[in-house]
Short mmCIF file of C-alpha atoms in Angstrom, two decimals:
data_model
loop_
_atom_site.label_atom_id
_atom_site.label_comp_id
_atom_site.label_asym_id
_atom_site.label_seq_id
_atom_site.Cartn_x
_atom_site.Cartn_y
_atom_site.Cartn_z
CA UNK H 1469 84.07 -21.85 44.98
CA UNK H 1470 83.58 -20.25 41.53
CA UNK H 1471 83.08 -22.78 38.78
CA UNK H 1472 83.46 -22.45 35.04
CA UNK H 1473 80.43 -22.00 32.83
CA UNK H 1474 80.90 -25.47 31.35
CA UNK H 1475 80.99 -27.05 34.82
CA UNK H 1476 77.86 -25.25 35.93
CA UNK H 1477 75.86 -25.87 32.80
CA UNK H 1478 76.88 -29.45 32.12
CA UNK H 1479 74.27 -31.99 33.23
CA UNK H 1480 74.88 -34.61 35.87
CA UNK H 1481 73.51 -37.28 33.53
CA UNK H 1482 74.10 -37.97 29.86
CA UNK H 1483 72.05 -35.42 27.90
CA UNK H 1484 69.55 -36.42 25.24
CA UNK H 1485 70.27 -35.48 21.65
CA UNK H 1486 70.01 -31.73 21.14
CA UNK H 1487 66.78 -30.68 19.47
CA UNK H 1488 67.36 -28.27 16.62
CA UNK H 1489 65.38 -25.03 16.79
CA UNK H 1490 66.43 -22.43 14.27
CA UNK H 1491 63.97 -19.88 15.65
CA UNK H 1492 65.92 -19.45 18.89
CA UNK H 1493 68.99 -17.24 19.09
CA UNK H 1494 70.84 -18.74 22.00
CA UNK H 1495 73.09 -16.79 24.37
CA UNK H 1496 76.31 -18.66 25.10
CA UNK H 1497 76.95 -20.20 28.51
CA UNK H 1498 80.22 -18.36 28.88
CA UNK H 1499 78.76 -14.93 28.06
CA UNK H 1500 75.87 -15.47 30.48
CA UNK H 1501 78.14 -16.65 33.29
CA UNK H 1502 80.52 -13.69 32.92
CA UNK H 1503 77.60 -11.27 33.12
CA UNK H 1504 76.08 -13.11 36.08
CA UNK H 1505 79.34 -12.96 38.06
CA UNK H 1506 79.78 -9.28 37.22
CA UNK H 1507 76.19 -8.43 38.17
CA UNK H 1508 76.07 -10.41 41.43
CA UNK H 1509 79.62 -11.17 42.67
CA UNK H 1510 78.32 -11.98 46.16
CA UNK H 1511 75.54 -14.35 45.14
CA UNK H 1512 75.90 -17.59 47.09
CA UNK H 1513 75.92 -20.81 45.11
CA UNK H 1514 76.35 -23.73 47.51
CA UNK H 1515 76.16 -27.49 47.30
CA UNK H 1516 72.61 -27.49 48.69
CA UNK H 1517 71.21 -25.01 46.17
CA UNK H 1518 73.31 -25.51 43.05
CA UNK H 1519 70.98 -28.04 41.38
CA UNK H 1520 68.06 -25.60 41.60
CA UNK H 1521 70.13 -22.61 40.49
CA UNK H 1522 71.82 -24.44 37.63
CA UNK H 1523 68.45 -25.79 36.43
CA UNK H 1524 67.11 -22.24 36.28
CA UNK H 1525 70.25 -21.06 34.45
CA UNK H 1526 69.92 -23.88 31.94
CA UNK H 1527 66.23 -23.09 31.44
CA UNK H 1528 66.92 -19.47 30.54
CA UNK H 1529 69.76 -20.58 28.26
CA UNK H 1530 67.18 -22.69 26.38
CA UNK H 1531 69.00 -25.99 26.86
CA UNK H 1532 66.63 -28.84 25.91
CA UNK H 1533 68.02 -31.02 28.74
CA UNK H 1534 67.65 -28.21 31.30
CA UNK H 1535 66.10 -30.63 33.80
CA UNK H 1536 69.06 -33.00 33.73
CA UNK H 1537 69.44 -32.53 37.50
CA UNK H 1538 65.89 -33.85 38.02
CA UNK H 1539 64.85 -30.75 39.96
CA UNK H 1540 61.51 -30.37 38.18
CA UNK H 1541 59.09 -33.12 39.16
CA UNK H 1542 56.23 -32.31 36.77
CA UNK H 1543 56.68 -32.50 33.00
CA UNK H 1544 59.59 -30.20 32.13
CA UNK H 1545 59.25 -28.02 29.05
CA UNK H 1546 60.92 -24.91 27.69
CA UNK H 1547 57.50 -23.83 26.45
CA UNK H 1548 56.29 -23.34 30.03
CA UNK H 1549 57.24 -20.77 32.65
CA UNK H 1550 58.82 -21.31 36.06
CA UNK H 1551 57.21 -21.49 39.49
CA UNK H 1552 59.87 -21.52 42.19
CA UNK H 1553 58.58 -22.01 45.72
CA UNK H 1554 60.18 -22.71 49.04
CA UNK H 1555 61.52 -21.40 52.28
CA UNK H 1556 61.70 -17.73 53.17
CA UNK H 1557 64.96 -15.98 52.34
CA UNK H 1558 66.75 -18.73 50.38
CA UNK H 1559 67.45 -16.45 47.41
CA UNK H 1560 64.52 -17.02 45.04
CA UNK H 1561 63.73 -13.37 44.38
CA UNK H 1562 67.39 -12.36 44.41
CA UNK H 1563 68.24 -14.90 41.70
CA UNK H 1564 65.43 -13.72 39.42
CA UNK H 1565 66.37 -10.09 40.03
CA UNK H 1566 69.94 -10.85 38.93
CA UNK H 1567 68.75 -12.73 35.83
CA UNK H 1568 66.49 -9.76 35.06
CA UNK H 1569 69.49 -7.41 35.23
CA UNK H 1570 71.61 -9.75 33.09
CA UNK H 1571 68.77 -9.90 30.58
CA UNK H 1572 68.67 -6.10 30.50
CA UNK H 1573 72.39 -5.95 29.64
CA UNK H 1574 72.02 -8.59 26.93
CA UNK H 1575 69.07 -6.72 25.43
CA UNK H 1576 71.07 -3.48 25.37
CA UNK H 1577 74.26 -5.02 24.00
CA UNK H 1578 72.88 -7.59 21.58
CA UNK H 1579 69.23 -6.68 21.04
CA UNK H 1580 68.37 -10.18 22.22
CA UNK H 1581 65.28 -10.67 24.41
CA UNK H 1582 66.04 -14.27 25.43
CA UNK H 1583 66.64 -13.43 29.11
CA UNK H 1584 64.57 -10.25 29.24
CA UNK H 1585 61.30 -10.11 31.18
CA UNK H 1586 59.35 -7.38 33.00
CA UNK H 1587 59.08 -7.88 36.74
CA UNK H 1588 56.67 -6.77 39.46
CA UNK H 1589 55.72 -7.94 42.94
CA UNK H 1590 52.11 -8.95 43.48
CA UNK H 1591 51.83 -6.41 46.31
CA UNK H 1592 53.04 -3.57 44.08
CA UNK H 1593 50.71 -4.63 41.27
CA UNK H 1594 47.77 -4.51 43.67
CA UNK H 1595 48.90 -1.07 44.87
CA UNK H 1596 48.92 0.19 41.28
CA UNK H 1597 45.44 -1.26 40.81
CA UNK H 1598 44.13 0.62 43.87
CA UNK H 1599 45.71 3.86 42.71
CA UNK H 1600 44.12 3.50 39.28
CA UNK H 1601 40.68 3.28 40.89
CA UNK H 1602 41.19 6.67 42.55
CA UNK H 1603 43.12 8.48 39.84
CA UNK H 1604 41.44 9.06 36.47
CA UNK H 1605 44.79 10.02 34.96
CA UNK H 1606 46.41 6.68 35.84
CA UNK H 1607 47.51 4.64 32.84
CA UNK H 1608 47.47 1.35 34.78
CA UNK H 1609 45.50 -1.43 33.14
CA UNK H 1610 45.59 -5.02 34.34
CA UNK H 1611 45.19 -6.03 30.70
CA UNK H 1612 48.67 -4.63 30.05
CA UNK H 1613 50.01 -7.68 31.90
CA UNK H 1614 48.13 -10.05 29.60
CA UNK H 1615 50.93 -10.08 27.04
CA UNK H 1616 54.57 -11.09 26.77
CA UNK H 1617 56.72 -12.63 29.48
CA UNK H 1618 56.25 -11.58 33.10
CA UNK H 1619 57.92 -12.23 36.45
CA UNK H 1620 55.63 -12.09 39.52
CA UNK H 1621 57.42 -11.96 42.86
CA UNK H 1622 55.97 -12.95 46.25
CA UNK H 1623 52.86 -14.62 44.90
CA UNK H 1624 50.29 -15.15 47.65
CA UNK H 1625 51.24 -12.43 50.12
CA UNK H 1626 49.04 -9.77 48.51
CA UNK H 1627 45.53 -9.07 49.81
CA UNK H 1628 42.36 -9.55 47.87
CA UNK H 1629 41.33 -6.34 46.13
CA UNK H 1630 38.77 -4.70 48.40
CA UNK H 1631 38.75 -7.99 50.35
CA UNK H 1632 36.76 -9.70 47.64
CA UNK H 1633 38.50 -9.89 44.25
CA UNK H 1634 41.57 -12.01 43.45
CA UNK H 1635 43.28 -9.72 40.96
CA UNK H 1636 46.39 -11.91 40.76
CA UNK H 1637 44.28 -15.05 40.29
CA UNK H 1638 42.55 -13.34 37.37
CA UNK H 1639 45.94 -12.40 35.93
CA UNK H 1640 47.25 -15.96 36.19
CA UNK H 1641 44.11 -17.35 34.57
CA UNK H 1642 44.34 -14.97 31.62
CA UNK H 1643 48.03 -15.59 31.11
CA UNK H 1644 47.42 -19.34 31.10
CA UNK H 1645 44.56 -18.93 28.63
CA UNK H 1646 46.82 -16.94 26.33
CA UNK H 1647 49.68 -19.45 26.71
CA UNK H 1648 52.12 -16.80 27.95
CA UNK H 1649 55.35 -17.52 29.82
CA UNK H 1650 55.13 -16.49 33.46
CA UNK H 1651 57.82 -16.70 36.12
CA UNK H 1652 56.75 -16.85 39.76
CA UNK H 1653 58.58 -16.90 43.08
CA UNK H 1654 56.60 -17.63 46.22
CA UNK H 1655 56.78 -19.02 49.74
CA UNK H 1656 53.54 -20.90 49.08
CA UNK H 1657 53.49 -24.49 47.82
CA UNK H 1658 51.24 -25.47 44.88
CA UNK H 1659 48.52 -26.80 47.20
CA UNK H 1660 48.40 -23.49 49.07
CA UNK H 1661 48.27 -21.59 45.77
CA UNK H 1662 45.32 -23.73 44.66
CA UNK H 1663 43.58 -23.13 47.99
CA UNK H 1664 44.14 -19.38 47.68
CA UNK H 1665 43.15 -18.82 44.05
CA UNK H 1666 40.89 -21.81 43.44
CA UNK H 1667 41.13 -25.12 41.63
CA UNK H 1668 40.75 -23.40 38.25
CA UNK H 1669 44.24 -22.03 38.93
CA UNK H 1670 45.64 -24.96 40.91
CA UNK H 1671 44.74 -27.49 38.21
CA UNK H 1672 46.53 -25.39 35.61
CA UNK H 1673 49.81 -24.93 37.47
CA UNK H 1674 51.51 -28.05 36.00
CA UNK H 1675 50.46 -26.97 32.49
CA UNK H 1676 51.66 -23.43 32.98
CA UNK H 1677 54.88 -23.92 34.96
CA UNK H 1678 57.97 -26.01 35.47
CA UNK H 1679 57.54 -26.33 39.24
CA UNK H 1680 60.67 -26.17 41.40
CA UNK H 1681 60.95 -26.52 45.17
CA UNK H 1682 63.85 -24.55 46.66
CA UNK H 1683 64.84 -25.61 50.15
CA UNK H 1684 67.59 -24.29 52.39
CA UNK H 1685 68.56 -21.91 55.14
CA UNK H 1686 67.61 -18.25 54.98
CA UNK H 1687 70.33 -15.81 53.93
CA UNK H 1688 68.67 -13.21 56.15
CA UNK H 1689 69.28 -14.93 59.48
#
């Protein structure tokens, strides 16, 4: 059942007083919701996933009480990125892809980068890295991903580079060091991410991300 923007983006608890921030140009709830519906008319928002989805919406809309649904269990902050992990096929990547497309429209229409972020899968990034090692004309540089916002999809399914180097772990470490906003979707839980990339990454996850667990049935079944 389609809800109004105010219904979706209103918290389930009384919100704290709004924190003024004159440096942020906020996109309205109504404008965002119209674009979202137009971009993904078949996206499934159900009772079991609405708290997660609405929390993510509220985060990108820069609402100070974006964690009013209590979805984020570590310290919630708009200054951090998002790490969304959970079951295969529940819609994690699809949701971020839609938000990416909405952000592209907003950037084109309003010149506003609030919802805009580059996106790449970890597997594709590793493929580009391999190609750059063989092709002297390649303009790929891992350092290019050390700036601005970035969405990394399918964290943890990529191989080690040449079976020895964790390129994505290096990227995460550098982005944390530079205090950059990173958005991640993955099937791996934080403990598995720490085991894969090392404690120097695992220990930094709560500082770097608002961590969200997304449970549910796969759309692909």
